[in-house]
Structures are given as C-alpha cells and as structure tokens.
Short mmCIF file of C-alpha atoms in Angstrom, two decimals:
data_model
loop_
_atom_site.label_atom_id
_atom_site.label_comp_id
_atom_site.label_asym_id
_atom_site.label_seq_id
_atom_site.Cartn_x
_atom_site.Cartn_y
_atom_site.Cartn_z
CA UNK A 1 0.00 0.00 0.00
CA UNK A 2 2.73 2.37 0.26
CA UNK A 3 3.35 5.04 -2.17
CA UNK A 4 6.33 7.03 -3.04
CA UNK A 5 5.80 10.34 -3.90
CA UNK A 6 7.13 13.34 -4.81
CA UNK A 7 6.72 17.06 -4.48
CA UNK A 8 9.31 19.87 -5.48
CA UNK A 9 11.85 17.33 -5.41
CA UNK A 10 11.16 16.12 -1.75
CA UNK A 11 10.56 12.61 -1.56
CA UNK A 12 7.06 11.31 0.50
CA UNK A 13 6.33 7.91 1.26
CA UNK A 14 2.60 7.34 1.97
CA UNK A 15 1.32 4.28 3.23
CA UNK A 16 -1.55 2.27 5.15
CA UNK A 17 -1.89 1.36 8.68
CA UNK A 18 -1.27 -2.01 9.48
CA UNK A 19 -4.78 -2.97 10.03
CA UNK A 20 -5.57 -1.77 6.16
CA UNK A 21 -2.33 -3.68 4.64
CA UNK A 22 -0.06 -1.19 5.07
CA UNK A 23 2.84 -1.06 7.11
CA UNK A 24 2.54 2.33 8.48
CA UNK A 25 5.82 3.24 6.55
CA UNK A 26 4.34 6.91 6.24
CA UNK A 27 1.32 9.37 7.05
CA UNK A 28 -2.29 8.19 5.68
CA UNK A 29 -2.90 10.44 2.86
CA UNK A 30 -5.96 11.81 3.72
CA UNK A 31 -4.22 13.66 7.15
CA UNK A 32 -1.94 15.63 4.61
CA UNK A 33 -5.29 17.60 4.19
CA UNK A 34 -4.85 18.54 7.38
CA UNK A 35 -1.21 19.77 6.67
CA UNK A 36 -1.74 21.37 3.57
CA UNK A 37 -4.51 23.28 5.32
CA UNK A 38 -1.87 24.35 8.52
CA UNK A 39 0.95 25.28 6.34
CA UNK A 40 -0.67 27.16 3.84
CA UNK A 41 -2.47 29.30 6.12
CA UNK A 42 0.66 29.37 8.63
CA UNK A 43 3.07 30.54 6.00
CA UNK A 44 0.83 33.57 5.11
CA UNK A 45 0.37 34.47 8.84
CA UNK A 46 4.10 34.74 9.52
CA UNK A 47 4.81 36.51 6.36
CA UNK A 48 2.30 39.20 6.84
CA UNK A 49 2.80 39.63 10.71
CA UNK A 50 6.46 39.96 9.98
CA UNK A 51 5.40 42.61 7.44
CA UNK A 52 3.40 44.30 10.08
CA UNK A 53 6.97 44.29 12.19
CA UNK A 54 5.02 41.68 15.17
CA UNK A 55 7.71 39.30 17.03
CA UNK A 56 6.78 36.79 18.25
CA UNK A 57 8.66 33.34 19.29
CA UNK A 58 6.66 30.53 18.11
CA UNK A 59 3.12 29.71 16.14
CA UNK A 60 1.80 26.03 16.49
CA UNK A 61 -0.77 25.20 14.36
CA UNK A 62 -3.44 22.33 15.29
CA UNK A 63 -5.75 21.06 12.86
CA UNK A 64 -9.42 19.72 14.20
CA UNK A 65 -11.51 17.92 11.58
CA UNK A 66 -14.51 15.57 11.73
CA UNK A 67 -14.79 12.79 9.39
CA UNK A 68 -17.87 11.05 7.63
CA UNK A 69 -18.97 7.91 9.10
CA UNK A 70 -20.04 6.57 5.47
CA UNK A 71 -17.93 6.00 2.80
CA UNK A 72 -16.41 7.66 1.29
CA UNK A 73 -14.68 8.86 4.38
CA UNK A 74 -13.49 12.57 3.84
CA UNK A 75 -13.55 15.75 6.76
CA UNK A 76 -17.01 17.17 6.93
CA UNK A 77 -15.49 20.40 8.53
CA UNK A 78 -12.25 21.51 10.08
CA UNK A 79 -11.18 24.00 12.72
CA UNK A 80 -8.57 25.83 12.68
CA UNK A 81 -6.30 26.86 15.94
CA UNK A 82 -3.41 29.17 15.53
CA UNK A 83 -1.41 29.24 19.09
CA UNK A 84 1.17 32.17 19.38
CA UNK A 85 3.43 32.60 21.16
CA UNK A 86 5.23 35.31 23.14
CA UNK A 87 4.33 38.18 25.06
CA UNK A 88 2.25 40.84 24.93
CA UNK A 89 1.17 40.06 21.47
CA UNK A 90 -1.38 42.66 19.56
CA UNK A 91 -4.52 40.55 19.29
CA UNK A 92 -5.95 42.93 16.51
CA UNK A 93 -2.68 42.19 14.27
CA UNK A 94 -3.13 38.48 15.20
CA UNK A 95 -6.72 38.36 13.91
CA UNK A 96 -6.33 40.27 10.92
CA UNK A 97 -2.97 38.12 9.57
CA UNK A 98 -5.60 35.31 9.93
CA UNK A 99 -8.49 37.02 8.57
CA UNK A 100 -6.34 37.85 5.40
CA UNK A 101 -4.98 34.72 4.89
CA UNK A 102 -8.42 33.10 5.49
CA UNK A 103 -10.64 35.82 2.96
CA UNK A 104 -7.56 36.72 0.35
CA UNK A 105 -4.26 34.22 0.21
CA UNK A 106 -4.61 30.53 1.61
CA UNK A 107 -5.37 28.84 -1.88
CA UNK A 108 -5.86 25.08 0.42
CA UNK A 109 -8.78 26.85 2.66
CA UNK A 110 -10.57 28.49 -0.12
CA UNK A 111 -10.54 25.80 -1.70
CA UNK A 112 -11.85 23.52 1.07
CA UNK A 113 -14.26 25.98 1.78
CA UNK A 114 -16.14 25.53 -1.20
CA UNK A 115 -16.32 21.80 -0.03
CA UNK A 116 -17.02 22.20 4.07
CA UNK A 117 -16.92 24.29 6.63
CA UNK A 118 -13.71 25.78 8.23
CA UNK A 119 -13.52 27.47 11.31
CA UNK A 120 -10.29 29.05 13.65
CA UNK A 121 -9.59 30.53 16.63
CA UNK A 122 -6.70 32.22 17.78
CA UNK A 123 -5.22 31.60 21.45
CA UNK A 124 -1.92 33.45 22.57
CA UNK A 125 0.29 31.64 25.11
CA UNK A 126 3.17 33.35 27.21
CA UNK A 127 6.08 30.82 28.16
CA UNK B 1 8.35 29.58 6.64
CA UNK B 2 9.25 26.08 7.61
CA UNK B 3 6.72 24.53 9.44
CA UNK B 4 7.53 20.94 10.95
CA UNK B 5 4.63 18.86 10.55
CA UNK B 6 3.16 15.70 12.63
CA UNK B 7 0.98 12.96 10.73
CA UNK B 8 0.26 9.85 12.53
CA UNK B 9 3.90 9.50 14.35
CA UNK B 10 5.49 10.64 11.14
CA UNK B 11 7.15 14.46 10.57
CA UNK B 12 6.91 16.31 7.58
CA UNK B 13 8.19 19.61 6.92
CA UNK B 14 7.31 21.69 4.59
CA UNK B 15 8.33 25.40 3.53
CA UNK B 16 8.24 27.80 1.02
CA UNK B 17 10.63 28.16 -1.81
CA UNK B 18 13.40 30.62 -2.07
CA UNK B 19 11.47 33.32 -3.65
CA UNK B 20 8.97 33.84 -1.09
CA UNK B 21 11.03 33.94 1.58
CA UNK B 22 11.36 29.91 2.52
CA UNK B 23 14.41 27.19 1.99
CA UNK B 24 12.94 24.49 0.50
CA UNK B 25 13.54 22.61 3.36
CA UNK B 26 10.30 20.20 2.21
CA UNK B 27 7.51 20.78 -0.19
CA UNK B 28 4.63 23.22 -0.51
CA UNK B 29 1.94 22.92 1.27
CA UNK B 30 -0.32 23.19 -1.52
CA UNK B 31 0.68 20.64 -3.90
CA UNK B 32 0.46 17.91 -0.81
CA UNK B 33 -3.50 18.22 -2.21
CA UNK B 34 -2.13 16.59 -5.58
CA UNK B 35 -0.25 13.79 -2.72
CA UNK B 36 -3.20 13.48 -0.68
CA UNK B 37 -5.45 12.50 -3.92
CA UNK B 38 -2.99 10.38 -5.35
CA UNK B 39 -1.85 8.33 -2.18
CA UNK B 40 -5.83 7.39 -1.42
CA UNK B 41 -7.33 6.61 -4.66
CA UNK B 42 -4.02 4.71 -5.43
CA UNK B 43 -4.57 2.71 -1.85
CA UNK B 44 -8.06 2.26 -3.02
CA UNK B 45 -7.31 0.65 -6.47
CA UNK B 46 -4.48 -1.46 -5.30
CA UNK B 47 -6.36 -2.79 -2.62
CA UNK B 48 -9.55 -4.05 -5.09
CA UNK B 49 -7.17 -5.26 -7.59
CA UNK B 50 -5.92 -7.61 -5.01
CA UNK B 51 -9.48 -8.64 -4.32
CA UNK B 52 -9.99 -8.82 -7.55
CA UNK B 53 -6.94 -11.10 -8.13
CA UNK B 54 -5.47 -8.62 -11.06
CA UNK B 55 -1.48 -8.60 -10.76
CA UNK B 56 0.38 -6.08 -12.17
CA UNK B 57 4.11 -5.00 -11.75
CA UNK B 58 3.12 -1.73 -10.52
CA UNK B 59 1.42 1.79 -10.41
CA UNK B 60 2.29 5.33 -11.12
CA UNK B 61 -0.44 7.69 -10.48
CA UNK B 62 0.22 11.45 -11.77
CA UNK B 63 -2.47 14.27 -10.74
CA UNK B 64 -2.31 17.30 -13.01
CA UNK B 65 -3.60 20.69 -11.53
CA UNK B 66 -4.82 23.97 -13.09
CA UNK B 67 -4.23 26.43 -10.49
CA UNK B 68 -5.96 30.29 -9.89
CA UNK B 69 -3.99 33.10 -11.58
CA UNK B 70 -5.62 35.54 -8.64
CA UNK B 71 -5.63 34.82 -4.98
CA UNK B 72 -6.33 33.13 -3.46
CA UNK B 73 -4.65 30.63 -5.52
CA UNK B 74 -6.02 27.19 -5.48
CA UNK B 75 -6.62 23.94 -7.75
CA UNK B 76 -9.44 24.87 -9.82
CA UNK B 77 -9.13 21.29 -11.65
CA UNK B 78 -7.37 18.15 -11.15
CA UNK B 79 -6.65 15.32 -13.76
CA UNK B 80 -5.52 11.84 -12.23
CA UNK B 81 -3.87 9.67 -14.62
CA UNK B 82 -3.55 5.84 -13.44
CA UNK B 83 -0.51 3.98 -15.37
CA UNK B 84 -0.72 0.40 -14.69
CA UNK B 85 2.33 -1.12 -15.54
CA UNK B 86 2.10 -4.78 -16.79
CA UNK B 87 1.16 -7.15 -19.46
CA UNK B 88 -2.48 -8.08 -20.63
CA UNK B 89 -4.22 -6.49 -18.01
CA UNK B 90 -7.97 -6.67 -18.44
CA UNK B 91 -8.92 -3.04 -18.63
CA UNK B 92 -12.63 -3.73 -17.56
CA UNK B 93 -11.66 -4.44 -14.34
CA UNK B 94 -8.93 -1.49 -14.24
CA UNK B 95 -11.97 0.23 -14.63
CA UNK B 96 -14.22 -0.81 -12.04
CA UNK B 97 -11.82 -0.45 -9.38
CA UNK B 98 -10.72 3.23 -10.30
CA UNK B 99 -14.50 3.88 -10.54
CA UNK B 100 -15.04 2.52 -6.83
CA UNK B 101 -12.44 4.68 -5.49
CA UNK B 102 -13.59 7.44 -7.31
CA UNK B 103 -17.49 7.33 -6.67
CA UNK B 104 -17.47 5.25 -3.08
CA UNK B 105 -14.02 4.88 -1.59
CA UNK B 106 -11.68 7.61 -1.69
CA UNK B 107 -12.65 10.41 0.53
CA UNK B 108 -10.32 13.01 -0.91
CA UNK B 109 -11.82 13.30 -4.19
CA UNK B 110 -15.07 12.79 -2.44
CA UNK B 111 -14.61 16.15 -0.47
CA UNK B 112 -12.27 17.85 -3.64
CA UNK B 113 -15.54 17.13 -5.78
CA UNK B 114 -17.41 19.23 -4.12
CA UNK B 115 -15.17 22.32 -4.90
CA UNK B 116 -13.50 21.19 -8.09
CA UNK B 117 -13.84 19.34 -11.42
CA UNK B 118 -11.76 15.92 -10.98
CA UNK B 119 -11.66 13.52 -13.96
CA UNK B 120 -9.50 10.49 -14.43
CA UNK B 121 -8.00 8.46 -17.12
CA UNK B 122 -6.13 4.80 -17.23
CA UNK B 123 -2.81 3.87 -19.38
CA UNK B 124 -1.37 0.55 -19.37
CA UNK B 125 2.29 0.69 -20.30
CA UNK B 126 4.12 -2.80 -21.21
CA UNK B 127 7.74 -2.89 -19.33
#
C-alpha cells in the first residue's frame, strides 16, 4: 500500500496502517489535508505579521476535523487553531494576519471551503 | 516559513521556496492536495485489484492541476492519470476499481468534488 511520492523534489512515502495492509511506513494520505490546510495558512500568517513588524517566538498550528462515518470517508469540517506565542502580542494584528490569509491568500482553505466548513480561533500563550 | 509537521507519528516539513522567503527545506503545502489524492485513490485501487486477483508489476499515479492566476490561488481542476504497468491487463476491471475509489471509496476526491472538477483516465504501459 505504500506510495512514493514526490513534491518539489522532496521525496514522500505514503502508506496504510497495518490494520488496512499497510505497514505504516508513512502518514495516511488523507491527514496531509490537514497539513496542507496548517501550512498554507501558517506561511501567510508569519509573512504578513512579519510585514506588520510583530515578534513573536513561536506559532503552532493544530488542525481539528470531523470525518464522515459513510464512505467515502473525507472531513465534513475543520477547525482551525493558531497558538502564538510570546508576550504581549497585539490581538488585533493576530486576527487580521488570519483574517487575510483566510478571505484573500490561503489557496488550500478556499478551496476547502467551497467543499465544508472551516472554522479558527486564535489563542496566545506566554512561556 | 518552515513549518515541521506531525501525521500519525510521522514528521513532515514543509516550507516555502526561495522566492517567497522559505528554503525548501520540504515541499509546498499546496501541492500535498495533488499527494493526498494520489496516495488514497491509489490505496483504493491497489487494494480491489488484489481482491480482484489482477497482478500487475506496478502503479504510477500522476495528478495534473490547473491552479488560480488571482488569490487566493487554489486547484481549480485536477486530472488523475492511473498507469498500470504490466502485461495483458484486463482493462474492464482497471476500470471498475478506479471507478469505486472514485465514486465510493476515496474520501479526498469525495470532499475535492465538491469544490473542483476531478476527472480520471487509465494507461497501461508494457515494461
């Protein structure tokens, strides 16, 4: 069941979990939804907050998504939380990197949105 | 712009190239759509052709994209060719299994459907 694959010249090796006759050898393909989905719109959050000159240390990205119980089995909606971090952060820059990327850039989450529903939240965390 | 990435116990990173401010420390985030469509119908079609008892040496699935010339720039069609690679494959039942992924198994082109045109074809190539 595995696959290799390849994107800009980086090798990916996709494959089953053992229970499906794979061998787990790398991520289900479905979950790189989920990664597409966190990248895209995390790349276009740090490049315009570092446009509008706010530091900050760290931005983890978690993906939530429900899944169809039916086949076929794809997300049914996914929310997006974008966890900053640092101090003293300017919530109003936060939201609006987010809201840009969400209405204007993130090519992955307009196009999902024209499948589902896609949600986020912001949360800022001091460490 | 890198972002490291966790998929079921596995890490991906991914990054932007050069040009937009990234290394090319992994792939875009984007074309891991094109991965993600690839790695499950392929599981899908491997997996009936097994049930189906077809052998065949092996499988090379390429996805061609059109993309958005105005952001937000996303797929706005995908083209999955299937090359089997063996010798007097029965085509019919090439057929039926790449339909089954495509209108009850695979959940990515279920939910990519929704937003996009997706069509398919099948080569056989002799080795």
């Amino acid at each position: 069941m595995a696959f290799e694959t390849h994107l800009n010249g980086h090798k990916l090796v996709v494959d089953a979990a053992d229970e499906f006759g794979g061998h787990n050898l790398g991520p289900r393909p479905k979950i790189l939804l989920l990664n597409a989905l966190s990248g895209c719109t995390g790349m276009d959050v740090v490049s315009m907050l570092k446009k509008m000159r706010v530091n900050f240390e760290g931005l983890n990205i978690y993906v939530e998504a429900d899944m169809a119980e039916e086949h076929p089995k794809y997300y049914t909606r996914m929310h997006v939380i974008y966890e900053f971090i640092g101090k003293d952060l300017p919530m109003e820059k936060l939201q609006k990197a987010v809201r840009m990327s969400e209405e204007t850039y993130c090519g992955v989450g307009a196009m999902f949105r024209k499948a589902i529903e896609v949600t986020s939240e912001i949360k800022v965390t001091e460490k």
